[in-house]
Coordinates of N, CA and C in Angstrom, one line a residue:
X1 N 34.9 46.2 -13.8 CA 33.9 45.2 -14.1 C 34.7 43.9 -14.6
X2 N 35.7 44.1 -15.4 CA 36.4 43.0 -15.9 C 37.2 42.3 -14.8
X3 N 37.7 43.0 -13.9 CA 38.4 42.4 -12.8 C 37.5 41.6 -11.9
X4 N 36.3 42.1 -11.6 CA 35.3 41.4 -10.8 C 34.9 40.1 -11.5
X5 N 34.7 40.2 -12.9 CA 34.3 39.0 -13.6 C 35.4 37.9 -13.5
X6 N 36.7 38.3 -13.7 CA 37.8 37.3 -13.7 C 37.9 36.7 -12.3
X7 N 37.8 37.6 -11.2 CA 37.9 37.0 -9.9 C 36.7 36.1 -9.6
X8 N 35.5 36.4 -10.1 CA 34.4 35.5 -9.9 C 34.6 34.2 -10.5
X9 N 35.2 34.1 -11.7 CA 35.5 32.8 -12.4 C 36.6 32.1 -11.6
X10 N 37.6 32.8 -11.1 CA 38.7 32.2 -10.4 C 38.2 31.5 -9.1
X11 N 37.3 32.2 -8.4 CA 36.8 31.7 -7.2 C 35.9 30.4 -7.5
X12 N 35.2 30.5 -8.6 CA 34.4 29.3 -8.9 C 35.2 28.1 -9.2
X13 N 36.4 28.3 -9.9 CA 37.2 27.2 -10.2 C 37.9 26.6 -9.0
X14 N 38.3 27.4 -8.1 CA 39.1 26.9 -7.0 C 38.2 26.3 -5.9
X15 N 37.0 26.5 -6.0 CA 36.1 25.9 -5.0 C 35.9 24.5 -5.2
X16 N 36.2 23.7 -4.2 CA 36.2 22.2 -4.3 C 34.9 21.7 -4.8
X17 N 33.8 22.3 -4.3 CA 32.5 21.8 -4.6 C 32.0 22.2 -6.0
X18 N 32.8 22.9 -6.8 CA 32.3 23.4 -8.1 C 32.6 22.4 -9.2
X19 N 33.0 21.2 -8.8 CA 33.3 20.2 -9.8 C 34.3 20.7 -10.9
X20 N 35.5 21.0 -10.4 CA 36.6 21.4 -11.1 C 36.2 22.6 -12.0
X21 N 35.5 23.5 -11.4 CA 35.3 24.8 -12.1 C 34.3 24.9 -13.2
X22 N 33.2 24.1 -13.1 CA 32.2 24.3 -14.1 C 31.6 25.7 -14.0
X23 N 31.4 26.4 -15.1 CA 30.9 27.7 -15.0 C 29.4 27.7 -15.6
X24 N 28.9 26.6 -15.9 CA 27.6 26.5 -16.4 C 26.7 25.9 -15.4
X25 N 25.5 26.5 -15.1 CA 24.6 25.9 -14.2 C 24.1 24.6 -14.6
X26 N 23.7 23.7 -13.7 CA 23.3 22.4 -14.0 C 22.1 22.4 -15.0
X27 N 21.3 23.4 -14.9 CA 20.2 23.5 -15.9 C 20.6 23.7 -17.3
X28 N 21.8 24.3 -17.4 CA 22.4 24.7 -18.7 C 23.5 23.8 -19.1
X29 N 23.8 22.7 -18.3 CA 25.0 21.9 -18.6 C 24.9 21.0 -19.8
X30 N 23.6 20.9 -20.3 CA 23.4 20.1 -21.5 C 22.6 20.9 -22.5
X31 N 23.0 21.1 -23.7 CA 22.2 21.9 -24.7 C 22.4 21.3 -26.0
X32 N 21.5 21.5 -26.9 CA 21.6 20.9 -28.3 C 22.0 22.0 -29.2
X33 N 22.6 21.6 -30.3 CA 23.1 22.5 -31.3 C 21.9 23.1 -32.1
X34 N 20.8 22.4 -32.2 CA 19.7 22.9 -33.0 C 18.4 22.3 -32.4
X35 N 17.3 22.9 -32.7 CA 16.0 22.4 -32.2 C 15.6 21.2 -33.0
X36 N 15.4 20.1 -32.3 CA 15.0 18.9 -33.0 C 13.7 18.4 -32.3
X37 N 12.8 18.0 -33.1 CA 11.5 17.5 -32.6 C 11.8 16.1 -32.0
X38 N 11.5 15.9 -30.7 CA 11.8 14.7 -30.0 C 11.2 13.5 -30.6
X39 N 11.9 12.4 -30.7 CA 11.4 11.2 -31.3 C 11.1 10.3 -30.1
X40 N 9.8 10.2 -29.7 CA 9.4 9.5 -28.5 C 9.7 8.0 -28.6
X41 N 9.8 7.5 -29.8 CA 10.1 6.1 -30.0 C 11.5 5.7 -29.8
X42 N 12.4 6.7 -29.7 CA 13.9 6.5 -29.7 C 14.4 6.5 -28.2
X43 N 15.0 5.5 -27.8 CA 15.6 5.4 -26.5 C 17.1 5.2 -26.7
X44 N 17.9 6.2 -26.4 CA 19.4 6.1 -26.7 C 20.0 5.0 -25.8
X45 N 20.9 4.3 -26.4 CA 21.7 3.3 -25.7 C 23.1 3.9 -25.5
X46 N 23.9 3.4 -24.6 CA 25.2 3.9 -24.4 C 26.1 3.7 -25.6
X47 N 25.9 2.6 -26.3 CA 26.7 2.3 -27.5 C 26.3 3.2 -28.6
X48 N 25.3 4.0 -28.5 CA 24.9 4.9 -29.7 C 25.8 6.1 -29.8
X49 N 26.5 6.4 -28.7 CA 27.2 7.7 -28.7 C 28.6 7.7 -29.2
X50 N 29.0 8.7 -29.9 CA 30.4 9.0 -30.2 C 30.7 10.3 -29.6
X51 N 32.0 10.6 -29.4 CA 32.4 11.8 -28.7 C 33.6 12.5 -29.4
X52 N 33.6 13.8 -29.2 CA 34.7 14.6 -29.6 C 34.7 15.9 -28.7
X53 N 35.9 16.5 -28.5 CA 36.0 17.6 -27.6 C 36.7 18.8 -28.3
X54 N 36.5 20.0 -27.8 CA 37.1 21.2 -28.3 C 37.4 22.1 -27.1
X55 N 38.6 22.7 -27.2 CA 39.0 23.7 -26.2 C 38.8 25.1 -26.7
X56 N 37.8 25.8 -26.1 CA 37.5 27.2 -26.6 C 38.2 28.2 -25.7
X57 N 39.0 29.0 -26.3 CA 39.8 30.0 -25.5 C 38.9 31.3 -25.5
X58 N 38.7 31.8 -24.3 CA 38.0 33.1 -24.2 C 39.0 34.2 -24.0
X59 N 39.0 35.2 -24.9 CA 39.9 36.3 -24.8 C 39.2 37.6 -24.4
X60 N 40.0 38.4 -23.8 CA 39.5 39.7 -23.4 C 40.6 40.7 -23.4
X61 N 40.5 41.8 -24.3 CA 41.5 42.7 -24.5 C 42.8 42.1 -24.9
X62 N 42.7 41.1 -25.8 CA 43.8 40.3 -26.3 C 44.6 39.5 -25.3
X63 N 44.0 39.3 -24.2 CA 44.6 38.4 -23.1 C 43.6 37.2 -22.9
X64 N 44.3 36.1 -22.7 CA 43.5 34.9 -22.4 C 42.9 34.9 -21.0
X65 N 41.6 34.8 -20.8 CA 41.0 34.8 -19.5 C 40.8 33.4 -19.0
X66 N 40.2 32.5 -19.8 CA 40.0 31.1 -19.4 C 39.7 30.3 -20.6
X67 N 39.8 29.0 -20.5 CA 39.5 28.0 -21.5 C 38.3 27.1 -21.1
X68 N 37.4 27.0 -22.0 CA 36.2 26.2 -21.8 C 36.4 24.9 -22.6
X69 N 36.1 23.8 -22.1 CA 36.1 22.5 -22.8 C 34.6 22.2 -23.2
X70 N 34.4 22.0 -24.5 CA 33.1 21.6 -24.9 C 33.2 20.1 -25.4
X71 N 32.3 19.3 -24.9 CA 32.3 17.9 -25.3 C 31.0 17.6 -26.1
X72 N 31.2 17.1 -27.3 CA 30.1 16.9 -28.2 C 29.7 15.4 -28.2
X73 N 28.5 15.1 -27.8 CA 28.0 13.8 -27.7 C 27.0 13.6 -28.9
X74 N 27.3 12.7 -29.8 CA 26.4 12.5 -31.0 C 25.8 11.1 -30.9
X75 N 24.5 11.0 -31.0 CA 23.8 9.7 -30.8 C 23.6 9.1 -32.2
X76 N 22.9 8.0 -32.2 CA 22.7 7.2 -33.5 C 21.9 7.9 -34.5
X77 N 21.1 8.9 -34.1 CA 20.3 9.7 -35.0 C 21.1 10.9 -35.6
X78 N 22.3 11.1 -35.1 CA 23.0 12.3 -35.5 C 22.7 13.5 -34.7
X79 N 21.9 13.4 -33.6 CA 21.7 14.5 -32.8 C 22.8 14.7 -31.8
X80 N 23.3 16.0 -31.7 CA 24.4 16.3 -30.8 C 24.0 17.0 -29.6
X81 N 24.5 16.6 -28.5 CA 24.3 17.3 -27.2 C 25.7 17.7 -26.7
X82 N 25.7 18.9 -26.0 CA 27.0 19.4 -25.5 C 27.1 19.3 -24.0
X83 N 28.3 19.0 -23.5 CA 28.6 19.1 -22.1 C 29.7 20.2 -22.0
X84 N 29.7 21.0 -20.9 CA 30.7 22.0 -20.8 C 31.4 21.8 -19.5
X85 N 32.7 22.1 -19.5 CA 33.5 22.1 -18.3 C 34.6 23.1 -18.4
X86 N 35.3 23.4 -17.4 CA 36.4 24.4 -17.4 C 37.8 23.8 -17.4
X87 N 38.6 24.3 -18.2 CA 40.0 23.8 -18.3 C 40.8 24.4 -17.1
X88 N 41.7 23.7 -16.6 CA 42.6 24.2 -15.6 C 44.1 24.0 -16.1
X89 N 44.9 25.0 -15.8 CA 44.6 26.3 -15.1 C 43.8 27.2 -16.0
X90 N 43.4 28.4 -15.5 CA 42.6 29.3 -16.2 C 43.3 29.7 -17.5
X91 N 44.5 30.2 -17.4 CA 45.2 30.6 -18.6 C 46.2 29.5 -19.0
X92 N 45.9 28.9 -20.1 CA 46.7 27.7 -20.5 C 47.7 28.1 -21.6
X93 N 48.0 29.4 -21.8 CA 48.9 29.8 -22.8 C 50.3 29.2 -22.6
X94 N 50.7 29.3 -21.3 CA 52.1 28.8 -21.0 C 52.1 27.3 -20.7
X95 N 51.0 26.6 -20.9 CA 50.9 25.2 -20.6 C 50.8 24.4 -21.9
X96 N 51.2 23.2 -21.9 CA 50.9 22.3 -23.1 C 49.5 21.8 -23.0
X97 N 48.7 22.1 -24.0 CA 47.3 21.8 -24.0 C 47.1 20.3 -24.5
X98 N 48.2 19.6 -24.7 CA 48.1 18.3 -25.3 C 47.0 17.4 -24.7
X99 N 46.9 17.3 -23.3 CA 46.0 16.4 -22.7 C 44.6 17.1 -22.3
X100 N 44.5 18.4 -22.4 CA 43.3 19.1 -22.0 C 42.2 18.7 -23.0
X101 N 41.1 18.2 -22.5 CA 40.0 17.9 -23.3 C 40.1 16.4 -23.8
X102 N 41.1 15.7 -23.4 CA 41.2 14.3 -23.8 C 40.1 13.5 -23.2
X103 N 39.5 12.6 -24.0 CA 38.4 11.8 -23.6 C 38.8 10.3 -23.5
X104 N 38.4 9.8 -22.4 CA 38.5 8.3 -22.2 C 37.2 7.8 -21.7
X105 N 37.0 6.5 -21.9 CA 35.7 5.8 -21.6 C 35.9 4.6 -20.7
X106 N 36.3 4.9 -19.4 CA 36.4 3.9 -18.4 C 35.1 3.6 -17.7
X107 N 35.0 2.5 -17.0 CA 33.9 2.1 -16.3 C 34.1 2.5 -14.8
X108 N 33.7 3.7 -14.4 CA 34.0 4.3 -13.1 C 33.2 3.6 -12.0
X109 N 32.0 3.2 -12.3 CA 31.2 2.6 -11.2 C 31.0 1.1 -11.3
X110 N 31.8 0.5 -12.2 CA 31.9 -0.9 -12.3 C 30.6 -1.6 -12.5
X111 N 29.7 -1.0 -13.3 CA 28.5 -1.6 -13.7 C 28.5 -2.3 -15.0
X112 N 29.7 -2.4 -15.6 CA 29.9 -3.1 -16.9 C 29.6 -2.2 -18.1
X113 N 29.3 -0.9 -17.9 CA 29.0 0.1 -18.9 C 30.1 1.2 -18.9
X114 N 30.7 1.5 -20.0 CA 31.7 2.6 -20.0 C 31.1 3.9 -19.7
X115 N 31.8 4.7 -18.9 CA 31.4 6.1 -18.6 C 32.2 7.1 -19.4
X116 N 32.1 8.3 -19.1 CA 32.8 9.4 -19.9 C 33.7 10.2 -19.0
X117 N 35.0 10.2 -19.3 CA 36.0 10.9 -18.5 C 36.7 11.9 -19.4
X118 N 36.8 13.2 -18.9 CA 37.4 14.3 -19.7 C 38.5 15.0 -18.9
X119 N 39.7 15.1 -19.5 CA 40.8 15.7 -18.8 C 40.6 17.2 -18.8
X120 N 40.7 17.8 -17.6 CA 40.6 19.3 -17.5 C 41.9 20.0 -17.4
X121 N 43.0 19.3 -17.1 CA 44.3 20.0 -17.1 C 45.1 19.6 -15.9
X122 N 46.4 20.1 -15.9 CA 47.3 19.8 -14.8 C 47.2 20.8 -13.6
X123 N 47.4 20.3 -12.4 CA 47.4 21.2 -11.2 C 48.8 21.9 -11.0
X124 N 49.9 21.2 -11.5 CA 51.2 21.8 -11.3 C 52.1 21.2 -12.4
X125 N 53.4 21.6 -12.2 CA 54.4 21.1 -13.2 C 54.7 19.7 -13.2
X126 N 54.2 19.0 -12.2 CA 54.4 17.5 -12.1 C 53.2 16.7 -12.7
X127 N 52.3 17.5 -13.2 CA 51.1 16.8 -13.8 C 49.9 16.9 -12.8
X128 N 49.6 15.9 -12.1 CA 48.5 15.9 -11.2 C 47.2 16.3 -11.9
X129 N 46.9 15.6 -13.0 CA 45.8 16.0 -13.9 C 44.5 15.8 -13.2
X130 N 43.6 16.8 -13.5 CA 42.2 16.7 -13.0 C 41.3 16.3 -14.1
X131 N 40.2 15.7 -13.7 CA 39.2 15.2 -14.6 C 37.8 15.5 -14.2
X132 N 36.9 15.6 -15.2 CA 35.5 15.5 -14.9 C 34.9 14.2 -15.5
X133 N 34.0 13.7 -14.8 CA 33.4 12.4 -15.1 C 31.9 12.4 -15.2
X134 N 31.4 11.8 -16.2 CA 29.9 11.7 -16.4 C 29.6 10.2 -16.4
X135 N 28.8 9.7 -15.5 CA 28.4 8.3 -15.4 C 27.2 8.0 -16.3
X136 N 27.2 6.9 -17.0 CA 26.0 6.5 -17.8 C 25.0 5.9 -16.9
X137 N 23.8 6.5 -16.9 CA 22.7 6.0 -16.2 C 21.8 5.2 -17.1
X138 N 21.8 3.9 -16.9 CA 21.0 3.0 -17.8 C 19.5 3.0 -17.5
X139 N 19.1 3.7 -16.4 CA 17.7 3.8 -16.2 C 17.1 5.0 -16.9
X140 N 17.9 6.1 -16.9 CA 17.4 7.3 -17.6 C 18.0 7.5 -19.0
X141 N 18.9 6.6 -19.3 CA 19.5 6.6 -20.7 C 20.2 7.9 -21.0
X142 N 21.0 8.4 -20.0 CA 21.7 9.6 -20.2 C 23.0 9.7 -19.3
X143 N 23.9 10.6 -19.6 CA 25.1 10.8 -18.8 C 24.8 11.8 -17.7
X144 N 25.2 11.4 -16.5 CA 25.0 12.3 -15.3 C 26.3 12.6 -14.7
X145 N 26.6 13.9 -14.3 CA 27.9 14.3 -13.8 C 28.2 13.6 -12.4
X146 N 29.4 13.1 -12.3 CA 29.9 12.6 -11.0 C 30.4 13.7 -10.1
X147 N 29.7 14.0 -9.0 CA 30.1 15.1 -8.2 C 31.1 14.6 -7.1
X148 N 31.7 15.5 -6.4 CA 32.6 15.2 -5.3 C 33.8 14.4 -5.7
X149 N 34.4 14.8 -6.8 CA 35.7 14.1 -7.2 C 36.8 15.1 -7.1
X150 N 36.6 16.2 -6.4 CA 37.7 17.1 -6.2 C 38.8 16.4 -5.3
X151 N 40.0 16.5 -5.8 CA 41.1 15.9 -5.1 C 41.5 14.5 -5.6
X152 N 40.8 14.1 -6.6 CA 41.2 12.8 -7.3 C 42.0 13.2 -8.5
X153 N 43.3 12.9 -8.5 CA 44.3 13.3 -9.5 C 44.8 12.1 -10.2
X154 N 45.0 12.3 -11.5 CA 45.6 11.2 -12.4 C 44.9 9.9 -12.1
X155 N 43.6 9.8 -12.2 CA 42.8 8.6 -11.7 C 43.1 7.4 -12.6
X156 N 43.2 6.3 -11.9 CA 43.3 5.0 -12.6 C 42.2 4.1 -12.1
X157 N 41.4 3.5 -13.0 CA 40.3 2.7 -12.7 C 40.8 1.2 -12.5
X158 N 40.9 0.8 -11.2 CA 41.3 -0.5 -10.9 C 40.1 -1.5 -10.9
X159 N 39.9 -2.2 -12.0 CA 38.8 -3.0 -12.2 C 38.9 -4.3 -11.3
X160 N 40.1 -4.8 -11.1 CA 40.3 -6.0 -10.3 C 39.8 -5.8 -8.9
X161 N 40.2 -4.6 -8.3 CA 39.8 -4.3 -6.9 C 38.6 -3.4 -6.8
X162 N 38.0 -3.1 -7.9 CA 36.9 -2.2 -7.9 C 37.1 -0.9 -7.1
X163 N 38.1 -0.2 -7.5 CA 38.4 1.1 -6.8 C 39.0 2.1 -7.8
X164 N 39.0 3.3 -7.4 CA 39.6 4.4 -8.2 C 40.8 4.8 -7.5
X165 N 42.0 4.8 -8.2 CA 43.2 5.1 -7.6 C 43.7 6.5 -8.0
X166 N 43.9 7.4 -7.0 CA 44.4 8.8 -7.3 C 45.9 8.9 -6.9
X167 N 46.6 9.6 -7.8 CA 48.1 9.8 -7.5 C 48.4 11.2 -7.6
X168 N 49.0 11.7 -6.4 CA 49.4 13.1 -6.4 C 50.9 13.2 -6.2
X169 N 51.6 13.9 -7.0 CA 53.1 14.0 -6.9 C 53.5 15.5 -6.6
X170 N 54.4 15.7 -5.7 CA 55.0 17.0 -5.4 C 56.5 16.7 -5.2
X171 N 57.4 17.1 -6.1 CA 58.8 16.8 -6.1 C 59.0 15.3 -6.0
X172 N 59.6 14.8 -5.0 CA 59.9 13.4 -4.9 C 58.9 12.6 -4.1
X173 N 57.9 13.4 -3.6 CA 56.9 12.7 -2.8 C 55.6 12.4 -3.6
X174 N 55.1 11.2 -3.4 CA 54.0 10.7 -4.1 C 52.9 10.2 -3.1
X175 N 51.7 10.6 -3.2 CA 50.6 10.2 -2.4 C 49.6 9.4 -3.2
X176 N 49.3 8.2 -2.8 CA 48.4 7.3 -3.5 C 47.2 7.1 -2.7
X177 N 46.0 7.5 -3.2 CA 44.8 7.3 -2.4 C 43.8 6.5 -3.2
X178 N 43.2 5.5 -2.6 CA 42.2 4.6 -3.2 C 40.8 5.0 -2.7
X179 N 39.9 5.0 -3.7 CA 38.5 5.3 -3.3 C 37.6 4.1 -3.8
X180 N 36.6 3.8 -2.9 CA 35.6 2.8 -3.3 C 34.2 3.3 -3.2
X181 N 33.3 2.7 -3.8 CA 31.9 3.1 -3.8 C 31.2 2.7 -2.5
X182 N 30.5 3.6 -1.9 CA 29.7 3.3 -0.7 C 28.5 4.2 -0.8
X183 N 27.3 3.5 -0.8 CA 26.0 4.3 -0.8 C 26.0 5.3 -1.9
X184 N 26.5 4.9 -3.1 CA 26.4 5.7 -4.3 C 27.5 6.8 -4.3
X185 N 28.4 6.8 -3.4 CA 29.5 7.8 -3.4 C 30.9 7.2 -3.3
X186 N 31.8 7.9 -3.9 CA 33.2 7.5 -3.8 C 33.8 7.9 -2.5
X187 N 34.3 7.0 -1.6 CA 34.8 7.4 -0.4 C 36.2 6.8 -0.3
X188 N 37.1 7.5 0.5 CA 38.5 7.0 0.6 C 38.5 5.7 1.4
X189 N 39.3 4.8 0.8 CA 39.4 3.5 1.5 C 40.8 3.3 2.2
X190 N 41.8 3.8 1.5 CA 43.2 3.8 2.1 C 44.1 4.7 1.3
X191 N 45.2 5.1 2.0 CA 46.2 5.9 1.3 C 47.6 5.5 1.7
X192 N 48.6 5.8 0.9 CA 50.0 5.5 1.2 C 50.9 6.6 0.6
X193 N 52.0 6.7 1.2 CA 53.0 7.7 0.7 C 54.3 7.0 0.4
X194 N 54.9 7.5 -0.7 CA 56.2 6.9 -1.1 C 57.0 7.9 -1.9
X195 N 58.3 7.6 -2.2 CA 59.0 8.6 -3.0 C 58.8 8.2 -4.4
X196 N 59.0 9.2 -5.3 CA 58.8 9.0 -6.7 C 59.9 8.0 -7.3
X197 N 61.1 8.1 -6.7 CA 62.2 7.2 -7.1 C 61.9 5.8 -6.8
X198 N 61.2 5.6 -5.6 CA 60.8 4.2 -5.3 C 59.7 3.7 -6.3
X199 N 58.8 4.6 -6.6 CA 57.7 4.2 -7.5 C 58.2 3.8 -8.9
X200 N 59.3 4.4 -9.3 CA 59.8 4.2 -10.7 C 60.9 3.2 -10.8
X201 N 61.3 2.6 -9.6 CA 62.3 1.6 -9.7 C 61.9 0.3 -10.4
X202 N 62.9 -0.2 -11.2 CA 62.5 -1.5 -11.9 C 62.4 -2.7 -11.0

Protein backbone atom coordinates (compact mmCIF):
# COMPACT_ATOMS: atom_id res chain seq x y z
CA UNK A 1 0.00 0.00 0.00
CA UNK A 2 2.82 2.37 0.88
CA UNK A 3 4.55 1.67 -2.43
CA UNK A 4 1.34 2.34 -4.37
CA UNK A 5 0.82 5.63 -2.51
CA UNK A 6 4.36 6.81 -3.23
CA UNK A 7 4.15 5.84 -6.91
CA UNK A 8 0.83 7.65 -7.19
CA UNK A 9 2.35 10.85 -5.81
CA UNK A 10 5.42 10.52 -8.05
CA UNK A 11 3.23 10.15 -11.16
CA UNK A 12 1.20 13.18 -10.13
CA UNK A 13 4.30 15.31 -9.78
CA UNK A 14 5.91 14.28 -13.02
CA UNK A 15 2.76 14.89 -15.05
CA UNK A 16 3.18 18.16 -16.92
CA UNK A 17 -0.46 19.08 -16.56
CA UNK A 18 -0.44 18.68 -12.80
CA UNK A 19 0.92 22.18 -12.24
CA UNK A 20 4.24 21.06 -10.79
CA UNK A 21 2.76 18.32 -8.73
CA UNK A 22 -0.09 19.80 -6.76
CA UNK A 23 -1.60 17.02 -4.69
CA UNK A 24 -4.62 18.99 -3.60
CA UNK A 25 -7.78 19.07 -5.70
CA UNK A 26 -8.80 22.49 -6.97
CA UNK A 27 -11.80 22.43 -4.65
CA UNK A 28 -9.45 22.00 -1.70
CA UNK A 29 -6.63 24.26 -2.90
CA UNK A 30 -7.76 27.08 -0.64
CA UNK A 31 -8.81 26.54 2.97
CA UNK A 32 -9.02 28.67 6.07
CA UNK A 33 -7.38 28.00 9.41
CA UNK A 34 -10.62 28.58 11.31
CA UNK A 35 -14.31 29.13 10.68
CA UNK A 36 -14.96 32.84 10.27
CA UNK A 37 -18.34 34.40 9.63
CA UNK A 38 -18.04 36.12 6.24
CA UNK A 39 -18.06 39.89 6.30
CA UNK A 40 -20.17 40.75 3.26
CA UNK A 41 -19.13 44.39 3.46
CA UNK A 42 -15.42 43.54 3.09
CA UNK A 43 -13.91 43.29 -0.38
CA UNK A 44 -10.21 42.38 -0.21
CA UNK A 45 -7.72 44.42 -2.16
CA UNK A 46 -4.46 43.02 -3.48
CA UNK A 47 -2.58 45.38 -1.18
CA UNK A 48 -4.37 43.88 1.85
CA UNK A 49 -2.38 40.64 1.72
CA UNK A 50 0.83 39.63 3.42
CA UNK A 51 2.47 36.25 2.80
CA UNK A 52 4.64 33.63 4.41
CA UNK A 53 5.44 30.04 3.48
CA UNK A 54 6.32 26.83 5.25
CA UNK A 55 7.81 23.58 3.92
CA UNK A 56 6.14 20.61 5.58
CA UNK A 57 8.04 17.33 5.39
CA UNK A 58 5.92 14.18 5.23
CA UNK A 59 7.63 11.19 6.81
CA UNK A 60 6.78 7.52 6.60
CA UNK A 61 8.72 4.83 8.49
CA UNK A 62 11.35 7.46 9.34
CA UNK A 63 11.92 8.17 5.63
CA UNK A 64 11.05 11.39 3.85
CA UNK A 65 8.36 10.77 1.24
CA UNK A 66 7.64 14.27 -0.01
CA UNK A 67 7.57 17.92 1.00
CA UNK A 68 4.49 20.10 0.79
CA UNK A 69 4.73 23.88 0.58
CA UNK A 70 2.03 25.77 2.44
CA UNK A 71 1.59 29.46 1.59
CA UNK A 72 -0.29 31.55 4.14
CA UNK A 73 -2.18 34.57 2.80
CA UNK A 74 -3.33 36.99 5.52
CA UNK A 75 -5.70 39.81 4.64
CA UNK A 76 -6.32 43.15 6.35
CA UNK A 77 -8.78 41.57 8.80
CA UNK A 78 -6.23 39.02 9.94
CA UNK A 79 -8.03 36.15 8.19
CA UNK A 80 -5.60 33.59 6.78
CA UNK A 81 -6.13 31.48 3.67
CA UNK A 82 -3.82 28.63 2.68
CA UNK A 83 -2.47 27.66 -0.74
CA UNK A 84 -0.82 24.27 -1.19
CA UNK A 85 1.79 23.09 -3.66
CA UNK A 86 4.35 20.31 -3.95
CA UNK A 87 8.08 20.77 -3.49
CA UNK A 88 10.42 19.31 -6.11
CA UNK A 89 12.20 16.96 -5.93
CA UNK A 90 10.05 14.69 -3.79
CA UNK A 91 12.76 13.94 -1.25
CA UNK A 92 14.63 17.16 -0.50
CA UNK A 93 16.89 15.69 2.21
CA UNK A 94 19.92 15.72 -0.09
CA UNK A 95 19.04 19.14 -1.54
CA UNK A 96 19.52 22.62 -0.20
CA UNK A 97 16.05 23.81 0.74
CA UNK A 98 17.19 27.42 0.72
CA UNK A 99 15.00 28.57 -2.18
CA UNK A 100 12.10 26.12 -1.81
CA UNK A 101 9.02 28.03 -0.72
CA UNK A 102 10.59 31.40 -1.51
CA UNK A 103 7.92 33.98 -2.37
CA UNK A 104 8.22 36.78 -4.90
CA UNK A 105 5.56 39.21 -6.10
CA UNK A 106 6.13 39.95 -9.79
CA UNK A 107 3.51 41.17 -12.24
CA UNK A 108 3.19 38.12 -14.48
CA UNK A 109 0.31 39.32 -16.64
CA UNK A 110 1.43 42.95 -16.87
CA UNK A 111 -1.79 44.44 -15.55
CA UNK A 112 0.04 46.66 -13.09
CA UNK A 113 -0.87 44.48 -10.08
CA UNK A 114 1.69 42.16 -8.42
CA UNK A 115 0.97 38.45 -8.59
CA UNK A 116 2.24 35.65 -6.35
CA UNK A 117 5.15 33.39 -7.31
CA UNK A 118 6.41 30.48 -5.15
CA UNK A 119 9.57 28.48 -5.79
CA UNK A 120 8.92 24.73 -5.75
CA UNK A 121 12.51 23.57 -6.16
CA UNK A 122 15.31 22.66 -8.61
CA UNK A 123 14.99 20.16 -11.45
CA UNK A 124 18.69 19.22 -11.42
CA UNK A 125 22.10 20.15 -10.05
CA UNK A 126 22.29 23.18 -12.34
CA UNK A 127 19.24 24.75 -10.76
CA UNK A 128 16.47 25.08 -13.34
CA UNK A 129 14.08 26.08 -10.57
CA UNK A 130 10.37 25.53 -11.02
CA UNK A 131 7.64 27.82 -9.75
CA UNK A 132 3.94 27.95 -9.10
CA UNK A 133 2.17 31.22 -9.86
CA UNK A 134 -1.14 32.65 -8.73
CA UNK A 135 -2.49 35.67 -10.60
CA UNK A 136 -4.46 38.34 -8.81
CA UNK A 137 -7.93 38.66 -10.33
CA UNK A 138 -9.13 42.19 -9.71
CA UNK A 139 -12.68 41.25 -10.73
CA UNK A 140 -13.13 38.41 -8.24
CA UNK A 141 -10.65 39.88 -5.71
CA UNK A 142 -8.74 36.66 -5.25
CA UNK A 143 -5.66 34.77 -6.42
CA UNK A 144 -6.19 32.20 -9.16
CA UNK A 145 -3.60 29.57 -10.18
CA UNK A 146 -1.76 30.07 -13.46
CA UNK A 147 -2.01 26.77 -15.32
CA UNK A 148 0.16 25.41 -18.13
CA UNK A 149 3.49 26.77 -16.92
CA UNK A 150 5.19 23.37 -16.99
CA UNK A 151 8.57 23.83 -18.65
CA UNK A 152 9.11 27.44 -17.56
CA UNK A 153 12.32 27.37 -15.53
CA UNK A 154 14.06 30.13 -13.59
CA UNK A 155 11.49 32.62 -14.90
CA UNK A 156 12.31 36.27 -15.35
CA UNK A 157 9.52 38.81 -15.84
CA UNK A 158 10.63 41.15 -18.62
CA UNK A 159 8.41 44.17 -18.07
CA UNK A 160 9.94 46.18 -20.92
CA UNK A 161 9.08 43.57 -23.55
CA UNK A 162 6.05 42.18 -21.68
CA UNK A 163 7.24 38.61 -21.76
CA UNK A 164 8.25 35.82 -19.39
CA UNK A 165 11.78 34.52 -19.98
CA UNK A 166 12.60 30.91 -19.11
CA UNK A 167 16.19 29.65 -18.81
CA UNK A 168 17.15 25.98 -18.86
CA UNK A 169 20.76 24.91 -18.32
CA UNK A 170 22.35 21.48 -18.83
CA UNK A 171 26.14 21.40 -18.50
CA UNK A 172 27.41 24.19 -20.77
CA UNK A 173 24.25 24.39 -22.85
CA UNK A 174 21.64 27.03 -22.09
CA UNK A 175 18.22 27.33 -23.70
CA UNK A 176 16.34 30.61 -23.37
CA UNK A 177 12.62 30.62 -24.20
CA UNK A 178 10.38 33.69 -24.20
CA UNK A 179 6.64 33.54 -23.63
CA UNK A 180 4.01 36.16 -24.35
CA UNK A 181 0.33 36.40 -23.51
CA UNK A 182 -2.16 35.46 -26.20
CA UNK A 183 -5.87 34.96 -25.57
CA UNK A 184 -5.27 34.68 -21.84
CA UNK A 185 -2.50 32.08 -22.13
CA UNK A 186 1.28 32.16 -22.15
CA UNK A 187 2.58 30.97 -25.52
CA UNK A 188 6.14 30.59 -26.75
CA UNK A 189 7.26 33.54 -28.87
CA UNK A 190 10.89 32.64 -29.54
CA UNK A 191 13.83 30.62 -28.27
CA UNK A 192 17.60 30.64 -28.56
CA UNK A 193 20.48 28.41 -27.50
CA UNK A 194 23.93 29.41 -26.33
CA UNK A 195 26.74 28.16 -24.16
CA UNK A 196 26.86 29.03 -20.48
CA UNK A 197 30.37 30.42 -20.94
CA UNK A 198 29.03 32.85 -23.57
CA UNK A 199 26.22 33.90 -21.28
CA UNK A 200 28.57 34.69 -18.40
CA UNK A 201 31.19 36.55 -20.41
CA UNK A 202 31.85 40.13 -19.27
